[in-house]
Structure formats: C-alpha cells, structure tokens
Amino acid sequence: MILSESGWNDFFEEQFLRWSGSGLVPGRVVGEAGYIYEVETGTGRFNAQVSGHFQYIAAGRADYPAVGDWVLLRGESDLLIVERVLDRKSLFSRLAAGKRIDEQVIASNIDIMFIVASLEGGRNFTQRGIERYIVMVNDGGAEPVIILNKCDLCSETEREDFITMARSVAGDIPVLMVSAKTGEGMEQVRGLLSTGVTAAFTGPSGAGKSALINNLLGRDVQRTGALREDDLRGRHTTTRRELFHLESGAMVIDTPGLRELRPYGDTESLDAAFTEIAEAAEGCRFSDCSHTDEPGCAVLQLVSEGAIEYERYQNYITIRNEMNNLEMMKSEKGRLERKARDKAISKLVKNYYKDHER
Ligand code: GDP
Ligand code: ZN
C-alpha cells in the first residue's frame, strides 16, 4: 500500500518528519471497535491499541484515534501500539453525554462531505435542512457538495424546481442531481473521487446514503464484518471496517455518527453558510448585535424589506441558539472538571501536610 493512495500528503509528512529516527511508522485508522483499531500501514493491515503513555497524556476522548486519523505506530506484530495521533485536517465530533460531557471524534481527515437530500416527492428535502448540514460540514472543515438523490422519481419540471431551490441556499457549493438506483448522474460524483481523496456522506435517514455508497463500491457494504478473530492475547476482537477503498483510489468513510451530525462549533461556519446575513450584520449599530430585537439592526431591516428570506433568517437564529447551548454545556463541563480537580489537589495538599506533621 502506497501511503499517498490512502490520503497521506505534505500536511501529515511535515508532522511525521519531527519523529524521524523514532522508529514509529505511519498508518491510517480504517476501523474501530471499542478501543481496538484497525490500521493500514505501508505494509498491510493490523489491529492496534493505544499505549499506556498515550492514555496517560490524553486530555479527553477527543485525543483518541478515530476513523480517518493518521497515527504513528510502534511494533511489528499483529497488535501494534498507537503512540500518537497526527493533527487532523478536518474533524467531525459530537458531544457525548454521559456522566460527563465529552467531545468524541466521529471521523477525521475527510476532504469532501456529500450532503444527501432525496427528491421523493420532496419529503426528504428541505432548504432549512440543507442549510443546517452546510453549517455542520463547514464546521468540520470538509468541502461540502450537495447531492439531490432519487431523481428517477421526478419529472423534468420537478427536477428543475429542486435544483433551483437547492442552489438558492447552496451559494458556491456544487449541487449534483443523481439516482443511486439507476446510476444516473453518478459520474459527477465519481468525477470528484480521485486517488487519495477521502469522502463521506451525511443527510437525513432514508435519503439514500447507503445506496450511494453501495453504488460507488459496486457491492453492498459489509457493515458488521468480523475482520480479525484473534489478537496477540488470544482475545476475540471484532473491528468494524468504516473506511472503504474505491477502485478509483478514493476512500469513503461510513460510520454511524456521521449520519446524524448536529451543529456544533463556532459562528464562522454559520456565517459561511449564511453569507448575506453575515454581510448585513456589518451594518448593525452594535457590534455584538444578536439580530433579534436591537435598534439599528441591519439584518432585521433587510428581513422586513424581504431582501433576506424570513424562513432562512429564522433558521439562522435557531442554529445559532443550538450552537450556543452546546457551547454552554461544554463550559459547564469545564467548570465541573475544574472543581473536581481543585478538590483533588486540596486533598493531596492536606494529606501531604498530615504526613509531614507526624
Ligand atoms: P440512508 O438511510 O440514507 O442510508 O438511505 P438508504 O440508502 O437506506 O435508502 C433508503 C431507501 O431509498 C431504500 O429503500 C433505497 O432503496 C431507496 N433509494 C435509495 N436511493 C434511491 C434512488 O436513487 N432512487 C430510488 N427510487 N430509491 C432509492
Ligand atoms: Zn443586527
């Protein structure tokens, strides 16, 4: 396996150079099951686990490897050791709520994210939904491309209407119309998938993501395949493959979390999806205008004049509020963690004095 065919490029090479002489080899995470990873290196496919040192220095779940990651590995046997995750070019994460709220990376180093909407009578296609997905893809740092799937179910005029509606929210983002079923238009998708490119699909359930991936692979994706029955310790481990190689040399990441992304991140990605609102905001009287009820708000002015579509404006506010709520949850988590840490430290100090008084 030549690394460049797996998406290795200067961005990763530069980081790797710092480790030259360390004996570590680069590999890409193609599957994950619990804390066992499947990795591809220049010499083959192996199972891997993070080292003890890795666990020790990891600040949270987000530091752990995810599908798509480039990692540096040690060892030659069947179970390699992950010593480091190289910086990610793009990453999609979610807040995993549990006892503590933790950011969990779902997949990384995705170049193109296809946003899939389906045209079956329009039920699975809304401009508001597409806007929302555009924000999330911007957020992750991948290139968004819109796929309008199931065009086989539409008449010529319906197709034109859908394309017009999609383009009106897409901005510069390409809009492709295809049918995963008949294969119509799929050459436009394939045209974007050249050697070394990593793509993924997101969009509402039922839009046809699996059908599109199967069409590209020319076979049905094995979602639950058992790959390695035993590792060095003789334990039974089954990693689920989530990164697939296409014949073209491109790759597709298909992992459940990517199918249900939520807006999460900074307002820059929001502004990139709603450029006319971001531009208008520069004319607001207050620099911290929330565009909801302030006097001198240029956004509200344009909405009232109809120059900014009201539904689009509403969606902007809704997504922004959702993002702010997640941010608040995150900082709440930070506060609780700091509190726990301070408590632990004060206990250590107390014990130290107790021990030394004697
Ligand atoms: P996912 O939830 O996004 O992965 O959607 P699926 O790939 O499971 O597709 C949902 C349903 O739509 C399935 O019954 C597919 O057979 C059907 N489907 C997918 N793509 C097309 C298409 O291009 N045309 C038609 N007519 N049906 C499709
Ligand atoms: Zn304003």
XYZ file of N, CA and C in Angstrom, residues 115-119 122 124-135 144-149 151 154 157-178 188 272-276 309 312 315:
171
model
N -23.593 16.067 1.122
C -24.842 16.287 1.858
C -25.953 15.719 0.986
N -26.600 14.654 1.460
C -27.570 13.961 0.625
C -28.987 14.370 0.996
N -29.757 14.799 -0.002
C -31.177 15.067 0.181
C -31.905 14.224 -0.857
N -33.097 13.756 -0.531
C -33.768 12.913 -1.512
C -34.991 13.605 -2.072
N -35.287 13.277 -3.310
C -36.328 14.001 -4.046
C -37.620 13.209 -4.164
N -40.343 15.317 -2.356
C -39.929 16.475 -1.576
C -39.942 16.284 -0.071
N -38.141 14.456 1.836
C -36.809 14.380 2.433
C -35.892 15.486 1.938
N -36.501 16.554 1.548
C -35.729 17.658 1.001
C -36.275 18.956 1.562
N -35.501 19.638 2.370
C -35.911 20.966 2.793
C -34.702 21.894 2.711
N -34.973 23.123 2.318
C -33.878 24.094 2.246
C -33.286 24.321 3.636
N -34.168 24.311 4.643
C -33.675 24.546 6.010
C -32.742 23.431 6.452
N -33.100 22.208 6.060
C -32.241 21.068 6.390
C -30.891 21.185 5.710
N -30.900 21.569 4.456
C -29.629 21.689 3.719
C -28.759 22.771 4.348
N -29.374 23.902 4.708
C -28.611 24.980 5.356
C -27.898 24.467 6.606
N -28.646 23.698 7.369
C -28.126 23.166 8.615
C -26.929 22.230 8.358
N -27.059 21.375 7.350
C -25.948 20.474 7.036
C -24.736 21.244 6.536
N -24.988 22.319 5.785
C -23.852 23.106 5.287
C -23.053 23.676 6.462
N -23.758 24.166 7.474
C -23.076 24.708 8.654
C -22.207 23.619 9.296
N -18.077 20.900 1.353
C -19.431 20.367 1.159
C -19.807 20.254 -0.326
N -20.512 19.196 -0.672
C -21.093 19.015 -2.009
C -22.500 18.473 -1.792
N -23.481 19.089 -2.457
C -24.865 18.660 -2.251
C -25.254 17.627 -3.305
N -25.814 16.518 -2.857
C -26.329 15.506 -3.778
C -27.843 15.454 -3.629
N -28.556 15.700 -4.725
C -30.002 15.506 -4.733
C -30.225 14.113 -5.320
N -30.602 13.183 -4.465
C -30.703 11.774 -4.878
C -32.152 11.415 -5.232
N -33.458 11.113 -8.285
C -34.027 11.926 -9.368
C -34.863 11.062 -10.308
N -38.556 11.801 -10.225
C -39.038 13.158 -10.530
C -39.250 13.392 -12.020
N -39.785 18.863 -14.825
C -40.037 20.171 -14.182
C -39.752 20.102 -12.689
N -40.090 18.964 -12.077
C -39.779 18.817 -10.646
C -38.272 18.920 -10.419
N -37.533 18.273 -11.295
C -36.068 18.325 -11.171
C -35.579 19.762 -11.197
N -36.081 20.522 -12.129
C -35.646 21.918 -12.252
C -35.992 22.724 -10.999
N -37.194 22.470 -10.470
C -37.599 23.172 -9.242
C -36.654 22.848 -8.085
N -36.337 21.566 -7.944
C -35.453 21.156 -6.836
C -34.070 21.763 -6.969
N -33.549 21.729 -8.196
C -32.212 22.302 -8.430
C -32.219 23.792 -8.055
N -33.255 24.501 -8.478
C -33.341 25.938 -8.185
C -33.393 26.179 -6.680
N -34.211 25.366 -6.002
C -34.332 25.548 -4.545
C -33.001 25.245 -3.847
N -32.330 24.191 -4.295
C -31.055 23.820 -3.661
C -30.016 24.905 -3.919
N -29.964 25.379 -5.164
C -28.948 26.392 -5.497
C -29.158 27.658 -4.681
N -30.419 27.972 -4.361
C -30.680 29.229 -3.659
C -30.117 29.219 -2.241
N -29.851 28.043 -1.695
C -29.224 28.007 -0.355
C -27.771 27.545 -0.423
N -27.335 27.053 -1.590
C -26.013 26.422 -1.682
C -24.867 27.418 -1.806
N -25.136 28.623 -2.296
C -24.025 29.555 -2.535
C -23.098 28.980 -3.596
N -21.817 28.867 -3.257
C -20.823 28.354 -4.220
C -20.730 26.834 -4.218
N -21.498 26.193 -3.356
C -21.351 24.745 -3.203
C -21.972 24.021 -4.401
N -21.261 23.041 -4.977
C -21.822 22.321 -6.124
C -23.085 21.543 -5.742
N -24.041 21.497 -6.665
C -25.269 20.719 -6.472
C -25.327 19.666 -7.573
N -25.321 18.397 -7.187
C -25.372 17.308 -8.157
C -26.720 16.613 -8.055
N -27.280 16.238 -9.200
C -28.545 15.514 -9.185
C -28.292 14.106 -9.692
N -28.629 13.124 -8.873
C -28.288 11.740 -9.230
C -29.411 10.773 -8.855
N -20.825 12.268 -12.085
C -20.435 13.559 -11.474
C -19.835 13.327 -10.085
N -20.445 31.333 7.156
C -20.072 30.873 5.816
C -21.271 30.278 5.088
N -22.250 29.776 5.842
C -23.440 29.202 5.212
C -24.528 30.255 4.992
N -24.423 31.366 5.704
C -25.422 32.438 5.591
C -24.692 33.743 5.281
N -24.002 33.764 4.156
C -23.118 34.899 3.859
C -23.870 36.223 3.822
N -25.097 36.235 3.282
C -25.794 37.525 3.149
C -26.160 38.073 4.526
N -34.672 36.303 3.206
C -35.862 35.475 3.363
C -36.105 35.202 4.848
N -35.258 31.705 6.193
C -33.818 31.497 6.233
C -33.223 32.208 7.463
N -34.027 30.193 10.520
C -33.170 29.013 10.625
C -31.792 29.397 11.158
